[in-house]
């Protein structure tokens, strides 16, 4: 419940920095041509250059290894669909309360699923979502890996197998969940801010 | 980062129930006239009848005491603005991961602040938001009341006083934070689903 | 084990305030007649005016909505007995370590059950109590709602049904557990002190 | 708040076993004369034989080492008063939610302090008690040792020194807190029940 | 993976104190003859005098009760083998992250098992070890007693019985796990340092 | 303390698998020449091929992106020394209780520092280590990123600056800590076992 009200102005504007570290984003034209081209393609597909790429751009090698790792994981062939990988990304990012990743990958879930409510559910509490047993098992494993990694035992892998995943798929579930435990912490540690344009997309 | 893709259909539709309990919402015309009128006013102001009111409608007395308690707290005069009370509601609901309350009160923060990003920030991680020292102190107190109530001591109240709150305001911060610790748990316990119309509002 | 010893005086006297906030309890005769009468009835039934009522008395509206909410929940007809509702109150208050509520509702359990040890058990560790399967299920649900509300799922509601509760009863278990998550936090946030007379009753 | 009501009988009787293990308490006359005498002295001083002694009596060596360790710690000369040692015992036992130790040592605090409310406060939430800075520092250290032993650092020992404790006293604070982390777990692991006579003493 | 590198010197030397408290270890010849003899036997069997004995030596009574309690538990007859008791010691000490006890009892597991990897596994994460169902049950019980003592219930004792332990054995599992919850906290509270000679033994 | 004893054989042999998934390590000669050469170099420098490389070898692309990411982070130029990066690796891996990474990087700390005790300390409880203020700040940040990433705020970055780190160094501290939050979870999720040869090195 809420009442109508004129917009208030009693709080500060939100930050527009890329990160809180003094590691300035280099001018686009100073990057090698292939990275300039990669950035242009991102902008065309997404509508803007994701801040995470701007954040890594202070160091060309780090940018390249990040892009390589990320794209292999999220965009290459996998027994998991892209939506499933994004669902894992959101559940992990929610457990770690990473602002950047919840915004960016919540949008991806809305877009790939065509269902705005699903993105909200996975951010707010994936246990409240209606999921297939396969997806529930996948997200339960990713969630446990995130909040209690030391307690993962053989029974947890067996639960995935019983939900229909083969060992090749289990590797990818683990790899995606593990990766967002990296990127969540990197984004939070440097206070990375998501592009504001994410918020209104696919609502 | 996300790639364009056609909407997928590989997951179940989300639930459209009001709650998971078999306590049917009575027909509107069976309610006493004053409650029928109250429901109509809600619909006019908000655009729909919030499901929480439908959920309590199975028992007239419970509905009346809930409305009474809620309205006194969130809509009556208070040293806290309505936006501040909604900010507390969202931070508490996020800490408790209540789907219903994050959706409904996240929308209220977007509407009252005129800033879609603020609603997302308070849901995803209020510590990533740019806040005034007064608001930070207020939300830190509400958050600690939620996750470690047994550890609240005199120093916590003093921190609010140093941020400019008088004791009458401290009562209201405590009362709003305490109330959402009730309503979050009630909503989660019965699997209350928010009205889908909340999602797209004020984006 | 303890040895006999004369009373020591090496620690400070305990607080006798109603709350730690500077919101003075108004003189009784300044209250409206119906509230004066209500307070007198409380004193007659309980032997003293519970401090929680004194605490809310600084604001007549807040006092009325609190009394309304509390009495509907704890004293009106319900599929749960008054003792069961008080048992939930104590288990929730113990999990949140609220001094006020453990004292006041621990006394209520002693009185309603006629068993002093039961009150102590529910305060100290309800898992050490001998309980019927129905009561165990009820208290396990209330405890989980308190310490891990985000983890409540359909299986938890089903466990209550298997223990013999219908959905109307489940609502009341949830409502009582949710309410004490409010009142525990309100009492702790303002350092509300219970009336000393509770301690010796029904031992 | 509670209403008058006749004692209910809708819950099971509480357990009267000494422990849940099948390790029967030997007949008193089968014990060596010095232990028989020790038990008689305990009964004279306390009014009954504490169940913890009955529990250990299945094995004479274990009984003797337990008595030796306990008495050296709690009854011998120490820079800490007996009340202070019992206050530590109760705060540790409350953090671990040990039913036996909270009952037995809560009674000891009531007896040694002459203040029934102090015993309740330390069981329910020691942070709500009015304490001298020295006692607060002592109990904060004991509490942290109990719930986060891995996080104890030099600054914690220094806080005790600044509160007036010398290193000999710090040893005893640590030793008492450590001991109840043993006895709490032993009592809980075997479901040791306290003598019912503790409940009504010193109220 | 690691690369070869010359030893660095960019960090401080580790502490060589026995404890961080100013409670000096008395000269050996000032101890009573029986304790002098006991220390010599320890040195002969272990190769050095364990620092824990030096730490307690400031007070003869405390030293005697500690030795008595420890030896009864770890060296006397028990249905548990010495290796099993040391395995419990390491798992408990790892959960509490006690440096002294992980070093000393990790060495004992290496020595008694003849398997250096087993010592490392129990220190680093016992859930990654290959164990018999009996040992798994034993260590799960000891671990739960350590991290969630308030949640131990009859089902936990039954799980030990189903794994083949009789009640006399359950007492000893509980007693060893409880004891290291004492000694871990004592060692951490006073910053007790293990003898450096432990590190290289039985690798 | 431990007594001499003959090696026992009462527990199962530890696992010798690379991972628990059925994703067989391909024959070395089936790899592309540059990867065969890379593996040979690893064996020459380390003495064996680390199992993590064998684990990723089922998929050439995944192996290459992992090697690229790892080597850029741990072996390339950085304001942090290799030892400092390995210290972060061990503290993070200890917090997550990853068996593989504690073994492999504990060995690296022993080798790079020339101090066997330092490796043990960082595995068992880094708070017990004697560290420079700079190293303490670095490890405190890495530890908090691991166990409470949602609570990282500007004050945490400022603490690193006050300890002498510039923002370029803060990026690398964050990047190393974030990476091991990935690799710990990957290793635990698939039950990756470290090469037994790590155990005895640099003791």
PDB file of N, CA, C and O in Angstrom, chain C residues 43-100:
ATOM      1  N   UNK C  43      -5.358  -4.093  36.119  1.00  0.00           N
ATOM      2  CA  UNK C  43      -4.769  -4.177  37.453  1.00  0.00           C
ATOM      3  C   UNK C  43      -5.467  -5.215  38.319  1.00  0.00           C
ATOM      4  O   UNK C  43      -4.835  -5.917  39.097  1.00  0.00           O
ATOM      5  N   UNK C  44      -6.783  -5.263  38.169  1.00  0.00           N
ATOM      6  CA  UNK C  44      -7.522  -6.227  38.994  1.00  0.00           C
ATOM      7  C   UNK C  44      -7.196  -7.668  38.587  1.00  0.00           C
ATOM      8  O   UNK C  44      -7.023  -8.537  39.437  1.00  0.00           O
ATOM      9  N   UNK C  45      -7.140  -7.893  37.264  1.00  0.00           N
ATOM     10  CA  UNK C  45      -6.902  -9.263  36.809  1.00  0.00           C
ATOM     11  C   UNK C  45      -5.453  -9.706  37.023  1.00  0.00           C
ATOM     12  O   UNK C  45      -5.181 -10.862  37.341  1.00  0.00           O
ATOM     13  N   UNK C  46      -4.510  -8.794  36.784  1.00  0.00           N
ATOM     14  CA  UNK C  46      -3.091  -9.168  36.778  1.00  0.00           C
ATOM     15  C   UNK C  46      -2.410  -8.813  38.100  1.00  0.00           C
ATOM     16  O   UNK C  46      -1.426  -9.426  38.495  1.00  0.00           O
ATOM     17  N   UNK C  47      -2.952  -7.797  38.772  1.00  0.00           N
ATOM     18  CA  UNK C  47      -2.339  -7.382  40.029  1.00  0.00           C
ATOM     19  C   UNK C  47      -1.548  -6.100  39.883  1.00  0.00           C
ATOM     20  O   UNK C  47      -1.122  -5.495  40.870  1.00  0.00           O
ATOM     21  N   UNK C  48      -1.323  -5.685  38.652  1.00  0.00           N
ATOM     22  CA  UNK C  48      -0.589  -4.433  38.383  1.00  0.00           C
ATOM     23  C   UNK C  48      -0.835  -4.079  36.917  1.00  0.00           C
ATOM     24  O   UNK C  48      -1.334  -4.908  36.142  1.00  0.00           O
ATOM     25  N   UNK C  49      -0.490  -2.849  36.555  1.00  0.00           N
ATOM     26  CA  UNK C  49      -0.641  -2.433  35.160  1.00  0.00           C
ATOM     27  C   UNK C  49       0.625  -2.797  34.397  1.00  0.00           C
ATOM     28  O   UNK C  49       1.700  -2.269  34.697  1.00  0.00           O
ATOM     29  N   UNK C  50       0.533  -3.689  33.420  1.00  0.00           N
ATOM     30  CA  UNK C  50       1.748  -4.058  32.678  1.00  0.00           C
ATOM     31  C   UNK C  50       2.419  -2.823  32.073  1.00  0.00           C
ATOM     32  O   UNK C  50       1.752  -1.961  31.500  1.00  0.00           O
ATOM     33  N   UNK C  51       3.748  -2.782  32.197  1.00  0.00           N
ATOM     34  CA  UNK C  51       4.474  -1.606  31.739  1.00  0.00           C
ATOM     35  C   UNK C  51       4.287  -1.321  30.261  1.00  0.00           C
ATOM     36  O   UNK C  51       4.414  -0.175  29.824  1.00  0.00           O
ATOM     37  N   UNK C  52       4.005  -2.353  29.473  1.00  0.00           N
ATOM     38  CA  UNK C  52       3.833  -2.088  28.043  1.00  0.00           C
ATOM     39  C   UNK C  52       2.683  -1.117  27.807  1.00  0.00           C
ATOM     40  O   UNK C  52       2.759  -0.275  26.903  1.00  0.00           O
ATOM     41  N   UNK C  53       1.642  -1.199  28.635  1.00  0.00           N
ATOM     42  CA  UNK C  53       0.522  -0.267  28.478  1.00  0.00           C
ATOM     43  C   UNK C  53       0.926   1.135  28.902  1.00  0.00           C
ATOM     44  O   UNK C  53       0.573   2.124  28.254  1.00  0.00           O
ATOM     45  N   UNK C  54       1.689   1.227  29.980  1.00  0.00           N
ATOM     46  CA  UNK C  54       2.203   2.536  30.393  1.00  0.00           C
ATOM     47  C   UNK C  54       3.081   3.131  29.300  1.00  0.00           C
ATOM     48  O   UNK C  54       3.045   4.333  29.026  1.00  0.00           O
ATOM     49  N   UNK C  55       3.881   2.279  28.651  1.00  0.00           N
ATOM     50  CA  UNK C  55       4.805   2.778  27.627  1.00  0.00           C
ATOM     51  C   UNK C  55       4.062   3.401  26.448  1.00  0.00           C
ATOM     52  O   UNK C  55       4.458   4.446  25.928  1.00  0.00           O
ATOM     53  N   UNK C  56       2.978   2.756  26.018  1.00  0.00           N
ATOM     54  CA  UNK C  56       2.222   3.267  24.868  1.00  0.00           C
ATOM     55  C   UNK C  56       1.317   4.446  25.240  1.00  0.00           C
ATOM     56  O   UNK C  56       0.774   5.113  24.359  1.00  0.00           O
ATOM     57  N   UNK C  57       1.127   4.680  26.544  1.00  0.00           N
ATOM     58  CA  UNK C  57       0.128   5.660  26.965  1.00  0.00           C
ATOM     59  C   UNK C  57       0.507   7.091  26.605  1.00  0.00           C
ATOM     60  O   UNK C  57      -0.328   7.997  26.706  1.00  0.00           O
ATOM     61  N   UNK C  58       1.752   7.329  26.168  1.00  0.00           N
ATOM     62  CA  UNK C  58       2.115   8.715  25.804  1.00  0.00           C
ATOM     63  C   UNK C  58       1.327   9.179  24.575  1.00  0.00           C
ATOM     64  O   UNK C  58       1.249  10.370  24.285  1.00  0.00           O
ATOM     65  N   UNK C  59       0.705   8.237  23.839  1.00  0.00           N
ATOM     66  CA  UNK C  59      -0.029   8.590  22.615  1.00  0.00           C
ATOM     67  C   UNK C  59      -1.289   7.734  22.570  1.00  0.00           C
ATOM     68  O   UNK C  59      -1.208   6.513  22.404  1.00  0.00           O
ATOM     69  N   UNK C  60      -2.421   8.387  22.722  1.00  0.00           N
ATOM     70  CA  UNK C  60      -3.679   7.643  22.873  1.00  0.00           C
ATOM     71  C   UNK C  60      -3.971   6.738  21.678  1.00  0.00           C
ATOM     72  O   UNK C  60      -4.384   5.590  21.854  1.00  0.00           O
ATOM     73  N   UNK C  61      -3.741   7.237  20.464  1.00  0.00           N
ATOM     74  CA  UNK C  61      -4.030   6.428  19.273  1.00  0.00           C
ATOM     75  C   UNK C  61      -3.162   5.185  19.231  1.00  0.00           C
ATOM     76  O   UNK C  61      -3.629   4.100  18.900  1.00  0.00           O
ATOM     77  N   UNK C  62      -1.884   5.364  19.500  1.00  0.00           N
ATOM     78  CA  UNK C  62      -0.977   4.206  19.476  1.00  0.00           C
ATOM     79  C   UNK C  62      -1.389   3.189  20.543  1.00  0.00           C
ATOM     80  O   UNK C  62      -1.330   1.973  20.323  1.00  0.00           O
ATOM     81  N   UNK C  63      -1.790   3.700  21.699  1.00  0.00           N
ATOM     82  CA  UNK C  63      -2.229   2.803  22.773  1.00  0.00           C
ATOM     83  C   UNK C  63      -3.452   1.993  22.325  1.00  0.00           C
ATOM     84  O   UNK C  63      -3.509   0.773  22.515  1.00  0.00           O
ATOM     85  N   UNK C  64      -4.420   2.685  21.706  1.00  0.00           N
ATOM     86  CA  UNK C  64      -5.645   1.980  21.283  1.00  0.00           C
ATOM     87  C   UNK C  64      -5.357   0.940  20.195  1.00  0.00           C
ATOM     88  O   UNK C  64      -5.904  -0.170  20.232  1.00  0.00           O
ATOM     89  N   UNK C  65      -4.532   1.284  19.217  1.00  0.00           N
ATOM     90  CA  UNK C  65      -4.291   0.292  18.152  1.00  0.00           C
ATOM     91  C   UNK C  65      -3.483  -0.884  18.696  1.00  0.00           C
ATOM     92  O   UNK C  65      -3.703  -2.022  18.308  1.00  0.00           O
ATOM     93  N   UNK C  66      -2.574  -0.614  19.622  1.00  0.00           N
ATOM     94  CA  UNK C  66      -1.812  -1.722  20.211  1.00  0.00           C
ATOM     95  C   UNK C  66      -2.728  -2.656  20.996  1.00  0.00           C
ATOM     96  O   UNK C  66      -2.696  -3.878  20.836  1.00  0.00           O
ATOM     97  N   UNK C  67      -3.569  -2.069  21.863  1.00  0.00           N
ATOM     98  CA  UNK C  67      -4.500  -2.888  22.649  1.00  0.00           C
ATOM     99  C   UNK C  67      -5.420  -3.690  21.731  1.00  0.00           C
ATOM    100  O   UNK C  67      -5.661  -4.888  21.936  1.00  0.00           O
ATOM    101  N   UNK C  68      -5.913  -3.034  20.696  1.00  0.00           N
ATOM    102  CA  UNK C  68      -6.819  -3.709  19.767  1.00  0.00           C
ATOM    103  C   UNK C  68      -6.150  -4.899  19.096  1.00  0.00           C
ATOM    104  O   UNK C  68      -6.714  -6.003  19.044  1.00  0.00           O
ATOM    105  N   UNK C  69      -4.951  -4.666  18.608  1.00  0.00           N
ATOM    106  CA  UNK C  69      -4.236  -5.724  17.909  1.00  0.00           C
ATOM    107  C   UNK C  69      -3.914  -6.872  18.857  1.00  0.00           C
ATOM    108  O   UNK C  69      -4.129  -8.041  18.557  1.00  0.00           O
ATOM    109  N   UNK C  70      -3.381  -6.527  20.039  1.00  0.00           N
ATOM    110  CA  UNK C  70      -2.966  -7.531  21.012  1.00  0.00           C
ATOM    111  C   UNK C  70      -4.144  -8.376  21.487  1.00  0.00           C
ATOM    112  O   UNK C  70      -4.078  -9.614  21.505  1.00  0.00           O
ATOM    113  N   UNK C  71      -5.237  -7.710  21.863  1.00  0.00           N
ATOM    114  CA  UNK C  71      -6.352  -8.460  22.442  1.00  0.00           C
ATOM    115  C   UNK C  71      -7.018  -9.351  21.405  1.00  0.00           C
ATOM    116  O   UNK C  71      -7.418 -10.490  21.719  1.00  0.00           O
ATOM    117  N   UNK C  72      -7.138  -8.853  20.175  1.00  0.00           N
ATOM    118  CA  UNK C  72      -7.740  -9.694  19.118  1.00  0.00           C
ATOM    119  C   UNK C  72      -6.925 -10.974  18.984  1.00  0.00           C
ATOM    120  O   UNK C  72      -7.468 -12.069  18.846  1.00  0.00           O
ATOM    121  N   UNK C  73      -5.623 -10.845  19.052  1.00  0.00           N
ATOM    122  CA  UNK C  73      -4.732 -11.970  18.778  1.00  0.00           C
ATOM    123  C   UNK C  73      -4.665 -12.959  19.937  1.00  0.00           C
ATOM    124  O   UNK C  73      -4.713 -14.171  19.751  1.00  0.00           O
ATOM    125  N   UNK C  74      -4.535 -12.441  21.147  1.00  0.00           N
ATOM    126  CA  UNK C  74      -4.191 -13.294  22.280  1.00  0.00           C
ATOM    127  C   UNK C  74      -5.401 -13.700  23.122  1.00  0.00           C
ATOM    128  O   UNK C  74      -5.345 -14.690  23.840  1.00  0.00           O
ATOM    129  N   UNK C  75      -6.469 -12.937  23.049  1.00  0.00           N
ATOM    130  CA  UNK C  75      -7.591 -13.196  23.954  1.00  0.00           C
ATOM    131  C   UNK C  75      -8.869 -13.622  23.247  1.00  0.00           C
ATOM    132  O   UNK C  75      -9.754 -14.225  23.855  1.00  0.00           O
ATOM    133  N   UNK C  76      -9.025 -13.303  21.946  1.00  0.00           N
ATOM    134  CA  UNK C  76     -10.244 -13.679  21.225  1.00  0.00           C
ATOM    135  C   UNK C  76     -10.252 -15.183  20.933  1.00  0.00           C
ATOM    136  O   UNK C  76      -9.249 -15.873  21.098  1.00  0.00           O
ATOM    137  N   UNK C  77     -11.387 -15.633  20.428  1.00  0.00           N
ATOM    138  CA  UNK C  77     -11.506 -17.036  20.017  1.00  0.00           C
ATOM    139  C   UNK C  77     -10.461 -17.379  18.966  1.00  0.00           C
ATOM    140  O   UNK C  77     -10.161 -16.574  18.087  1.00  0.00           O
ATOM    141  N   UNK C  78      -9.973 -18.573  19.074  1.00  0.00           N
ATOM    142  CA  UNK C  78      -8.947 -19.042  18.138  1.00  0.00           C
ATOM    143  C   UNK C  78      -8.912 -20.546  18.227  1.00  0.00           C
ATOM    144  O   UNK C  78      -9.213 -21.111  19.284  1.00  0.00           O
ATOM    145  N   UNK C  79      -8.555 -21.226  17.146  1.00  0.00           N
ATOM    146  CA  UNK C  79      -8.356 -22.678  17.274  1.00  0.00           C
ATOM    147  C   UNK C  79      -7.185 -23.023  18.198  1.00  0.00           C
ATOM    148  O   UNK C  79      -7.075 -24.176  18.630  1.00  0.00           O
ATOM    149  N   UNK C  80      -6.361 -22.059  18.513  1.00  0.00           N
ATOM    150  CA  UNK C  80      -5.267 -22.285  19.470  1.00  0.00           C
ATOM    151  C   UNK C  80      -5.733 -21.902  20.858  1.00  0.00           C
ATOM    152  O   UNK C  80      -6.370 -20.856  21.047  1.00  0.00           O
ATOM    153  N   UNK C  81      -5.378 -22.701  21.863  1.00  0.00           N
ATOM    154  CA  UNK C  81      -5.708 -22.335  23.237  1.00  0.00           C
ATOM    155  C   UNK C  81      -4.859 -21.140  23.659  1.00  0.00           C
ATOM    156  O   UNK C  81      -3.855 -20.822  23.030  1.00  0.00           O
ATOM    157  N   UNK C  82      -5.288 -20.484  24.736  1.00  0.00           N
ATOM    158  CA  UNK C  82      -4.488 -19.367  25.250  1.00  0.00           C
ATOM    159  C   UNK C  82      -3.087 -19.822  25.647  1.00  0.00           C
ATOM    160  O   UNK C  82      -2.103 -19.120  25.438  1.00  0.00           O
ATOM    161  N   UNK C  83      -3.010 -21.021  26.220  1.00  0.00           N
ATOM    162  CA  UNK C  83      -1.689 -21.532  26.595  1.00  0.00           C
ATOM    163  C   UNK C  83      -0.817 -21.720  25.358  1.00  0.00           C
ATOM    164  O   UNK C  83       0.356 -21.347  25.352  1.00  0.00           O
ATOM    165  N   UNK C  84      -1.382 -22.268  24.306  1.00  0.00           N
ATOM    166  CA  UNK C  84      -0.574 -22.464  23.096  1.00  0.00           C
ATOM    167  C   UNK C  84      -0.070 -21.126  22.547  1.00  0.00           C
ATOM    168  O   UNK C  84       1.085 -21.013  22.126  1.00  0.00           O
ATOM    169  N   UNK C  85      -0.958 -20.131  22.570  1.00  0.00           N
ATOM    170  CA  UNK C  85      -0.511 -18.819  22.090  1.00  0.00           C
ATOM    171  C   UNK C  85       0.610 -18.260  22.966  1.00  0.00           C
ATOM    172  O   UNK C  85       1.561 -17.658  22.471  1.00  0.00           O
ATOM    173  N   UNK C  86       0.513 -18.469  24.254  1.00  0.00           N
ATOM    174  CA  UNK C  86       1.568 -17.978  25.151  1.00  0.00           C
ATOM    175  C   UNK C  86       2.864 -18.784  24.969  1.00  0.00           C
ATOM    176  O   UNK C  86       3.964 -18.252  25.110  1.00  0.00           O
ATOM    177  N   UNK C  87       2.725 -20.065  24.671  1.00  0.00           N
ATOM    178  CA  UNK C  87       3.936 -20.866  24.410  1.00  0.00           C
ATOM    179  C   UNK C  87       4.664 -20.330  23.176  1.00  0.00           C
ATOM    180  O   UNK C  87       5.903 -20.210  23.165  1.00  0.00           O
ATOM    181  N   UNK C  88       3.914 -19.999  22.137  1.00  0.00           N
ATOM    182  CA  UNK C  88       4.538 -19.389  20.960  1.00  0.00           C
ATOM    183  C   UNK C  88       5.210 -18.074  21.344  1.00  0.00           C
ATOM    184  O   UNK C  88       6.347 -17.798  20.942  1.00  0.00           O
ATOM    185  N   UNK C  89       4.496 -17.266  22.127  1.00  0.00           N
ATOM    186  CA  UNK C  89       5.051 -15.970  22.534  1.00  0.00           C
ATOM    187  C   UNK C  89       6.403 -16.133  23.216  1.00  0.00           C
ATOM    188  O   UNK C  89       7.345 -15.386  22.954  1.00  0.00           O
ATOM    189  N   UNK C  90       6.508 -17.129  24.079  1.00  0.00           N
ATOM    190  CA  UNK C  90       7.746 -17.295  24.840  1.00  0.00           C
ATOM    191  C   UNK C  90       8.867 -17.818  23.947  1.00  0.00           C
ATOM    192  O   UNK C  90      10.005 -17.355  24.032  1.00  0.00           O
ATOM    193  N   UNK C  91       8.562 -18.763  23.075  1.00  0.00           N
ATOM    194  CA  UNK C  91       9.611 -19.314  22.205  1.00  0.00           C
ATOM    195  C   UNK C  91      10.152 -18.239  21.261  1.00  0.00           C
ATOM    196  O   UNK C  91      11.357 -18.120  21.053  1.00  0.00           O
ATOM    197  N   UNK C  92       9.254 -17.430  20.715  1.00  0.00           N
ATOM    198  CA  UNK C  92       9.705 -16.337  19.838  1.00  0.00           C
ATOM    199  C   UNK C  92      10.528 -15.331  20.634  1.00  0.00           C
ATOM    200  O   UNK C  92      11.609 -14.901  20.204  1.00  0.00           O
ATOM    201  N   UNK C  93      10.050 -14.984  21.820  1.00  0.00           N
ATOM    202  CA  UNK C  93      10.738 -13.983  22.634  1.00  0.00           C
ATOM    203  C   UNK C  93      12.097 -14.479  23.107  1.00  0.00           C
ATOM    204  O   UNK C  93      13.030 -13.701  23.282  1.00  0.00           O
ATOM    205  N   UNK C  94      12.205 -15.776  23.317  1.00  0.00           N
ATOM    206  CA  UNK C  94      13.488 -16.358  23.694  1.00  0.00           C
ATOM    207  C   UNK C  94      14.460 -16.310  22.518  1.00  0.00           C
ATOM    208  O   UNK C  94      15.624 -15.948  22.677  1.00  0.00           O
ATOM    209  N   UNK C  95      13.972 -16.653  21.333  1.00  0.00           N
ATOM    210  CA  UNK C  95      14.845 -16.601  20.156  1.00  0.00           C
ATOM    211  C   UNK C  95      15.364 -15.184  19.931  1.00  0.00           C
ATOM    212  O   UNK C  95      16.515 -14.983  19.542  1.00  0.00           O
ATOM    213  N   UNK C  96      14.520 -14.198  20.192  1.00  0.00           N
ATOM    214  CA  UNK C  96      14.932 -12.792  20.027  1.00  0.00           C
ATOM    215  C   UNK C  96      15.565 -12.215  21.288  1.00  0.00           C
ATOM    216  O   UNK C  96      15.994 -11.064  21.287  1.00  0.00           O
ATOM    217  N   UNK C  97      15.590 -12.993  22.361  1.00  0.00           N
ATOM    218  CA  UNK C  97      16.156 -12.585  23.646  1.00  0.00           C
ATOM    219  C   UNK C  97      15.581 -11.241  24.134  1.00  0.00           C
ATOM    220  O   UNK C  97      16.321 -10.367  24.589  1.00  0.00           O
ATOM    221  N   UNK C  98      14.264 -11.123  24.066  1.00  0.00           N
ATOM    222  CA  UNK C  98      13.599  -9.917  24.581  1.00  0.00           C
ATOM    223  C   UNK C  98      13.328 -10.094  26.074  1.00  0.00           C
ATOM    224  O   UNK C  98      12.547 -10.973  26.468  1.00  0.00           O
ATOM    225  N   UNK C  99      13.935  -9.223  26.891  1.00  0.00           N
ATOM    226  CA  UNK C  99      13.796  -9.378  28.338  1.00  0.00           C
ATOM    227  C   UNK C  99      12.337  -9.183  28.760  1.00  0.00           C
ATOM    228  O   UNK C  99      11.771 -10.013  29.495  1.00  0.00           O
ATOM    229  N   UNK C 100      11.724  -8.095  28.316  1.00  0.00           N
ATOM    230  CA  UNK C 100      10.355  -7.807  28.737  1.00  0.00           C
ATOM    231  C   UNK C 100       9.411  -8.981  28.461  1.00  0.00           C
ATOM    232  O   UNK C 100       8.682  -9.452  29.325  1.00  0.00           O
TER     233      UNK C 100
END
